[in-house]
């Protein structure tokens, strides 16, 4: 049953990784504004497509 | 036909673009914005959302943003400064849809000096970075104003630190969730009998591991509760966080003792779970407030900078705060007078609607004193400041001790009141249990019972009831355009027994004033000629009249506005005069030779009614503008007078007394000729009688009364332009629902009380087990999360149901 010690330490490490990922997300402003990015992602670049390709 | 830009109704002959004749526009301003966006290939703006634009005021105010060049203003506004990049955050309350976000984030296409702009829609903020070498702050502000998103820059915001999103709560929440999940896994062997073997061999290991995971929760996640409890204690005040802290401490220490002495696994799963649930409550509360943030004060009204005249007569822009008594300033058309001052030069036409609610400008000549808060309409004035901004009349009113109520109002909420008794009852029960078990000769049970009582008495469900119930209530009311400052206001609205109304602008609908015409009938062409002239004036009477007359875009020559007298101009070769009787020359039987078409107008104010005289092509007539009461007023009052004590405070004379008496019924108190101070005193007097007062007013002249009342409700036609220090802002269009709002608030209080009862039931069961010493970790692990979760669900669902029943 000593395998439990190993299993638990592994699972804790994985969980810790997720916690760190969450902290990173908060630090990189991802929770500052939870509305605008959802709208922003729907804008497409129609205007630029309308221009001749050579200019891009 | 709806304007292609702003969606407002267009005049009969809408303005059209030569390039795109199918698009109608309601005014030149809207057309100009369309052209600007079209040139920069930004017409996606119109595709993302239907008619997203803001109506652009026709009056251009030159030099309006010049103060932004001032070094002292810039140093306060800019969050980041360097040679190549400046950054700042504007508050833009107008943004309302996806198109707004898109346009505001594409500003760089309109002004290449702007490197980037980013919107935070929930906070209505725009963060702009620009290259100071290529453009200026003034240019950026002008650009925003020209596309209809004029940034709101106020004294209050200048002093404030740039807003920093509160990330601490996210860290605390994440940590608590992480610990909760893992500690629960470790506690599993303890829950089931078939894992006894596991518990025997690993119990110790699991215990210490849980302890290690819970320690950061205690130190980081739960810190807010301890801090708040400590702050309450320092003010000799016991708030709800005190019993919570007590319970959490007991929970943690008991677990520590159990684990250290190998008595059992402890209650750490309950501990982390509780912290997690309570933080969710806090998060819900914070999100609700973020969306409804309007906590501003009177300084929001004052201009940020003024034009000061130097000894040499040169103009310079200085911050209002630097203005000293004795200095000379220049106030132009449509600018607000920043401080009490003596008029030196110019004809003052000062609109004090902001202070007194009366929209007809008051004439002032040189030598007279003008008070801060008035808005000059007409020519530029030269003033000598007699009192600095901080000592002015308005400021004194605002500094009245009545304005410091806020602290008390938010603390005296139900939950905190209950919290105080909670502590007393808990301690008595805990000590009683100790005494009983000691008497029974079981000291170990005494300790167990004591800590269990403290643990179970932790009023976590109570702390969750209020944010969830009232948060849902705030959102429901917000959807109906009643915005509350905080959840405490719902409680106050629900408890109120007296409603005091201000008259002008609150009971009467300034926008809907009835226009009557007396005199010889005017032809359509004549009406259009008058309309063409008055369109050039910003006087409120002109604007009201312009809305009534047929739209016209005839060119006007020789337009002249004589302050306090009237307007005149030549339309299609005919002179048109609009204004006062004397200016128009009413009573003068024959128009002067050589001026065949003379329209004179005189604005005379008589109680609620104003007269505007006109003369065009020799025909003289008079428009009568009468303020009318709001449509819904009668039904609202009939409903309210059954349950509430009503009163009216009016700054006007008592000509309307009979009409009001009939509307309000015999019991209502009507008071006329009330100064702002008197209004404040009256409300204070009512409160001394033990009444809970709601004051419904419209602006600064009753601001003192609004603030003095238990709940001050500001009624406004334009939500974005209005920011008094009241407790609630009500859109004038929703005025008819006022009594529904009040009854809904009462429902919400019942819901809160209901959730209290529910959580007391859980606590009762828990306490029963606790005093008997039967409160085991497994009972705790079941009871605690169930009580928290069910209170959250119960509160939210019931408030939604109440809103649905009231049809909000």
PDB file of N, CA, C and O in Angstrom, chain A residues 1-21:
ATOM      1  N   UNK A   1       0.819  -1.216   0.000  1.00  0.00           N
ATOM      2  CA  UNK A   1       0.000   0.000   0.000  1.00  0.00           C
ATOM      3  C   UNK A   1       0.850   1.261   0.000  1.00  0.00           C
ATOM      4  O   UNK A   1       0.310   2.361  -0.038  1.00  0.00           O
ATOM      5  N   UNK A   2       2.166   1.047   0.113  1.00  0.00           N
ATOM      6  CA  UNK A   2       3.016   2.241   0.167  1.00  0.00           C
ATOM      7  C   UNK A   2       2.953   3.049  -1.119  1.00  0.00           C
ATOM      8  O   UNK A   2       3.356   4.202  -1.155  1.00  0.00           O
ATOM      9  N   UNK A   3       2.400   2.396  -2.158  1.00  0.00           N
ATOM     10  CA  UNK A   3       2.262   3.076  -3.442  1.00  0.00           C
ATOM     11  C   UNK A   3       1.386   4.324  -3.283  1.00  0.00           C
ATOM     12  O   UNK A   3       1.506   5.285  -4.047  1.00  0.00           O
ATOM     13  N   UNK A   4       0.495   4.295  -2.264  1.00  0.00           N
ATOM     14  CA  UNK A   4      -0.385   5.443  -1.995  1.00  0.00           C
ATOM     15  C   UNK A   4       0.432   6.719  -1.824  1.00  0.00           C
ATOM     16  O   UNK A   4       0.063   7.787  -2.338  1.00  0.00           O
ATOM     17  N   UNK A   5       1.545   6.628  -1.128  1.00  0.00           N
ATOM     18  CA  UNK A   5       2.368   7.836  -0.909  1.00  0.00           C
ATOM     19  C   UNK A   5       2.802   8.416  -2.243  1.00  0.00           C
ATOM     20  O   UNK A   5       2.728   9.622  -2.463  1.00  0.00           O
ATOM     21  N   UNK A   6       3.213   7.537  -3.135  1.00  0.00           N
ATOM     22  CA  UNK A   6       3.674   8.003  -4.444  1.00  0.00           C
ATOM     23  C   UNK A   6       2.522   8.606  -5.229  1.00  0.00           C
ATOM     24  O   UNK A   6       2.618   9.703  -5.780  1.00  0.00           O
ATOM     25  N   UNK A   7       1.394   7.836  -5.233  1.00  0.00           N
ATOM     26  CA  UNK A   7       0.242   8.300  -6.001  1.00  0.00           C
ATOM     27  C   UNK A   7      -0.227   9.677  -5.526  1.00  0.00           C
ATOM     28  O   UNK A   7      -0.502  10.567  -6.319  1.00  0.00           O
ATOM     29  N   UNK A   8      -0.274   9.826  -4.217  1.00  0.00           N
ATOM     30  CA  UNK A   8      -0.786  11.095  -3.694  1.00  0.00           C
ATOM     31  C   UNK A   8       0.174  12.226  -4.004  1.00  0.00           C
ATOM     32  O   UNK A   8      -0.242  13.332  -4.366  1.00  0.00           O
ATOM     33  N   UNK A   9       1.465  11.951  -3.894  1.00  0.00           N
ATOM     34  CA  UNK A   9       2.386  13.057  -4.215  1.00  0.00           C
ATOM     35  C   UNK A   9       2.292  13.445  -5.685  1.00  0.00           C
ATOM     36  O   UNK A   9       2.349  14.624  -6.030  1.00  0.00           O
ATOM     37  N   UNK A  10       2.088  12.435  -6.548  1.00  0.00           N
ATOM     38  CA  UNK A  10       1.937  12.768  -7.973  1.00  0.00           C
ATOM     39  C   UNK A  10       0.671  13.589  -8.191  1.00  0.00           C
ATOM     40  O   UNK A  10       0.677  14.638  -8.853  1.00  0.00           O
ATOM     41  N   UNK A  11      -0.449  13.120  -7.594  1.00  0.00           N
ATOM     42  CA  UNK A  11      -1.709  13.835  -7.822  1.00  0.00           C
ATOM     43  C   UNK A  11      -1.626  15.253  -7.272  1.00  0.00           C
ATOM     44  O   UNK A  11      -2.133  16.198  -7.882  1.00  0.00           O
ATOM     45  N   UNK A  12      -0.943  15.419  -6.130  1.00  0.00           N
ATOM     46  CA  UNK A  12      -0.805  16.769  -5.571  1.00  0.00           C
ATOM     47  C   UNK A  12       0.013  17.654  -6.509  1.00  0.00           C
ATOM     48  O   UNK A  12      -0.295  18.830  -6.689  1.00  0.00           O
ATOM     49  N   UNK A  13       1.046  17.061  -7.087  1.00  0.00           N
ATOM     50  CA  UNK A  13       1.887  17.853  -8.001  1.00  0.00           C
ATOM     51  C   UNK A  13       1.075  18.324  -9.202  1.00  0.00           C
ATOM     52  O   UNK A  13       1.165  19.483  -9.621  1.00  0.00           O
ATOM     53  N   UNK A  14       0.267  17.399  -9.749  1.00  0.00           N
ATOM     54  CA  UNK A  14      -0.565  17.767 -10.898  1.00  0.00           C
ATOM     55  C   UNK A  14      -1.535  18.886 -10.506  1.00  0.00           C
ATOM     56  O   UNK A  14      -1.678  19.900 -11.207  1.00  0.00           O
ATOM     57  N   UNK A  15      -2.177  18.692  -9.331  1.00  0.00           N
ATOM     58  CA  UNK A  15      -3.114  19.718  -8.865  1.00  0.00           C
ATOM     59  C   UNK A  15      -2.404  21.051  -8.690  1.00  0.00           C
ATOM     60  O   UNK A  15      -2.937  22.117  -9.022  1.00  0.00           O
ATOM     61  N   UNK A  16      -1.180  20.982  -8.183  1.00  0.00           N
ATOM     62  CA  UNK A  16      -0.409  22.209  -7.958  1.00  0.00           C
ATOM     63  C   UNK A  16      -0.137  22.921  -9.289  1.00  0.00           C
ATOM     64  O   UNK A  16      -0.148  24.149  -9.355  1.00  0.00           O
ATOM     65  N   UNK A  17       0.108  22.104 -10.333  1.00  0.00           N
ATOM     66  CA  UNK A  17       0.338  22.689 -11.659  1.00  0.00           C
ATOM     67  C   UNK A  17      -0.882  23.504 -12.087  1.00  0.00           C
ATOM     68  O   UNK A  17      -0.760  24.607 -12.616  1.00  0.00           O
ATOM     69  N   UNK A  18      -2.065  22.946 -11.832  1.00  0.00           N
ATOM     70  CA  UNK A  18      -3.279  23.667 -12.204  1.00  0.00           C
ATOM     71  C   UNK A  18      -3.435  24.940 -11.395  1.00  0.00           C
ATOM     72  O   UNK A  18      -3.857  25.974 -11.910  1.00  0.00           O
ATOM     73  N   UNK A  19      -3.074  24.849 -10.120  1.00  0.00           N
ATOM     74  CA  UNK A  19      -3.147  26.056  -9.284  1.00  0.00           C
ATOM     75  C   UNK A  19      -2.217  27.128  -9.843  1.00  0.00           C
ATOM     76  O   UNK A  19      -2.586  28.299  -9.965  1.00  0.00           O
ATOM     77  N   UNK A  20      -1.004  26.694 -10.221  1.00  0.00           N
ATOM     78  CA  UNK A  20      -0.036  27.653 -10.778  1.00  0.00           C
ATOM     79  C   UNK A  20      -0.562  28.246 -12.087  1.00  0.00           C
ATOM     80  O   UNK A  20      -0.411  29.438 -12.346  1.00  0.00           O
ATOM     81  N   UNK A  21      -1.191  27.383 -12.893  1.00  0.00           N
ATOM     82  CA  UNK A  21      -1.753  27.873 -14.155  1.00  0.00           C
ATOM     83  C   UNK A  21      -2.816  28.929 -13.876  1.00  0.00           C
ATOM     84  O   UNK A  21      -2.906  29.944 -14.570  1.00  0.00           O
TER      85      UNK A  21
END
